[in-house]
PDB file of C-alpha atoms in Angstrom:
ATOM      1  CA  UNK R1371      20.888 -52.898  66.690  1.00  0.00           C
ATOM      2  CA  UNK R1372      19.343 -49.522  67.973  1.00  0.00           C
ATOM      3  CA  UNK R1373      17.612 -52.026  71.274  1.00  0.00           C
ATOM      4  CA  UNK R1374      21.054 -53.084  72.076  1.00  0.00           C
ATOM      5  CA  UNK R1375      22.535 -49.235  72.396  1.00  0.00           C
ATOM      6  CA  UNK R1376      19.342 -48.162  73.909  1.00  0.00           C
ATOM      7  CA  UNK R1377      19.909 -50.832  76.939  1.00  0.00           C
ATOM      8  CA  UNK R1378      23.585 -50.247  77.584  1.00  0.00           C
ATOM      9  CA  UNK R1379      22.085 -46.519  78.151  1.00  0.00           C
ATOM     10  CA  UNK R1380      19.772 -47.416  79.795  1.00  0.00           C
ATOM     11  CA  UNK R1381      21.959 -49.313  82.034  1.00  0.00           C
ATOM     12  CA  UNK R1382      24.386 -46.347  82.541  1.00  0.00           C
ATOM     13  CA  UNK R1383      21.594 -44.283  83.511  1.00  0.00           C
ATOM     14  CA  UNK R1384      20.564 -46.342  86.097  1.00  0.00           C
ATOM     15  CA  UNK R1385      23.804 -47.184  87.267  1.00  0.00           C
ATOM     16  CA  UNK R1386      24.429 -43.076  87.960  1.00  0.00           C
ATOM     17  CA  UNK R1387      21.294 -42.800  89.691  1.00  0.00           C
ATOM     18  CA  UNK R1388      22.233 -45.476  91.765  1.00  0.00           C
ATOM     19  CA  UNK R1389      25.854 -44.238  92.371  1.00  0.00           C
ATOM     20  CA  UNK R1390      24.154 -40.635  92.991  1.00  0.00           C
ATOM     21  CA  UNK R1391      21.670 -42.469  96.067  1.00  0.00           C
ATOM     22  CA  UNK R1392      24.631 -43.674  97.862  1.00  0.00           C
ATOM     23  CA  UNK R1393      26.620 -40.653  97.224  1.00  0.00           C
ATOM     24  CA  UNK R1394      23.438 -38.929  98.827  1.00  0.00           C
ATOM     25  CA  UNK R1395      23.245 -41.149 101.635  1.00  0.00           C
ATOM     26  CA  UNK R1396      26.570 -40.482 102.659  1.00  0.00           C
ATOM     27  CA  UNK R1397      26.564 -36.919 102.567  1.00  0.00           C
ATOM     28  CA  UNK R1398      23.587 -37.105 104.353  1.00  0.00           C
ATOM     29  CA  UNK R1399      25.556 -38.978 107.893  1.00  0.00           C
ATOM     30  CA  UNK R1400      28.175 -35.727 106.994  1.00  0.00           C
ATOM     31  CA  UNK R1401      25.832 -32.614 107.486  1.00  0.00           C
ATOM     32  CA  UNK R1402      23.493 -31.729 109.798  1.00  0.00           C
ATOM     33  CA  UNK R1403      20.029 -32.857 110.874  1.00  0.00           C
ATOM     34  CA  UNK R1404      17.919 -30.422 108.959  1.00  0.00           C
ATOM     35  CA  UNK R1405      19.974 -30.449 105.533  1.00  0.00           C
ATOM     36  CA  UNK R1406      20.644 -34.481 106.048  1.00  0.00           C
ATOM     37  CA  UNK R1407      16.343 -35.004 105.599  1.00  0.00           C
ATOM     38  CA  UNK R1408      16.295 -33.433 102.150  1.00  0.00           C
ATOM     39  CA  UNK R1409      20.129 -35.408 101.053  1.00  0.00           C
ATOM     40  CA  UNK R1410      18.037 -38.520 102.281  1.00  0.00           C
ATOM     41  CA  UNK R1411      14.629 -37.653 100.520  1.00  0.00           C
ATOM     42  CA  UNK R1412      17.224 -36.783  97.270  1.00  0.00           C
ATOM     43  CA  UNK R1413      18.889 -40.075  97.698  1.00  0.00           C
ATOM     44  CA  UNK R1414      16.021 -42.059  97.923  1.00  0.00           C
ATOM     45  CA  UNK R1415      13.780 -40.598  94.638  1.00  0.00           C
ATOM     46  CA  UNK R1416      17.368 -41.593  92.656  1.00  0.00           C
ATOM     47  CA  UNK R1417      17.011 -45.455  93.920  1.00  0.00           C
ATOM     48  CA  UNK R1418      13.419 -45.008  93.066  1.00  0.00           C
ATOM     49  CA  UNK R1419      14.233 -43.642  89.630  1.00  0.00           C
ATOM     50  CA  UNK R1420      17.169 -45.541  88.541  1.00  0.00           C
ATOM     51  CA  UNK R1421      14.349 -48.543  88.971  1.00  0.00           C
ATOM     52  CA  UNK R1422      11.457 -47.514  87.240  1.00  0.00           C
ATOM     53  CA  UNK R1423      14.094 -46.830  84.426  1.00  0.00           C
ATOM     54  CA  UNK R1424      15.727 -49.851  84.355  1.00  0.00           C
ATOM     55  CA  UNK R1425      12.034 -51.773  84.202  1.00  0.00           C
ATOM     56  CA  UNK R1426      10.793 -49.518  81.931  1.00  0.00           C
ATOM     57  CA  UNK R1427      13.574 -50.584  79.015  1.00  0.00           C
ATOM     58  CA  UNK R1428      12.758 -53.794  80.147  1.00  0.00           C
ATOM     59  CA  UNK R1429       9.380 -54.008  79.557  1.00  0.00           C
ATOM     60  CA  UNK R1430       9.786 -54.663  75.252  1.00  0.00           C
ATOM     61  CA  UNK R1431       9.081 -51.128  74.536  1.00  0.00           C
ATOM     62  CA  UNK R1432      11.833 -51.462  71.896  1.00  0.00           C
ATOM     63  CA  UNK R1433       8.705 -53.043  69.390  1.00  0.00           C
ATOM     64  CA  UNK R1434       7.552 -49.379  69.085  1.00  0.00           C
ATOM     65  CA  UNK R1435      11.240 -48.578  67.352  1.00  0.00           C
ATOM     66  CA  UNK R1436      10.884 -51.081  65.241  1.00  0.00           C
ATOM     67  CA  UNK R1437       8.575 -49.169  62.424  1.00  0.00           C
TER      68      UNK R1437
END
């Protein structure tokens, strides 16, 4: 029961990251140069994050719940 719950968050977590990355990238084309690198570098560490978080509940590390 409590695995289940704990993937559907999991799954809304990564969606928002990945919602925030493309928001990122798109405010990055709408500013300038200088402020557009760090939007990009933002964007990017939320893709990154969104999957090491979704592979990480995917892994079985529900077992360790489970005492």
């Amino acid at each position: 029961m409590f695995a289940s719950e704990r993937a559907t968050l999991a799954v809304n977590q990564t969606a928002i990251l990945h919602a925030a990355f493309g928001v990122l990238i798109v405010a990055g084309f709408l500013v300038s140069a200088p402020l557009s690198y760090g939007l990009y570098g933002l964007g990017a560490a939320c893709f990154i994050a969104g999957i090491v978080l979704a592979r990480r509940d995917s892994d079985g590390s529900e077992t360790a719940d489970s005492v």
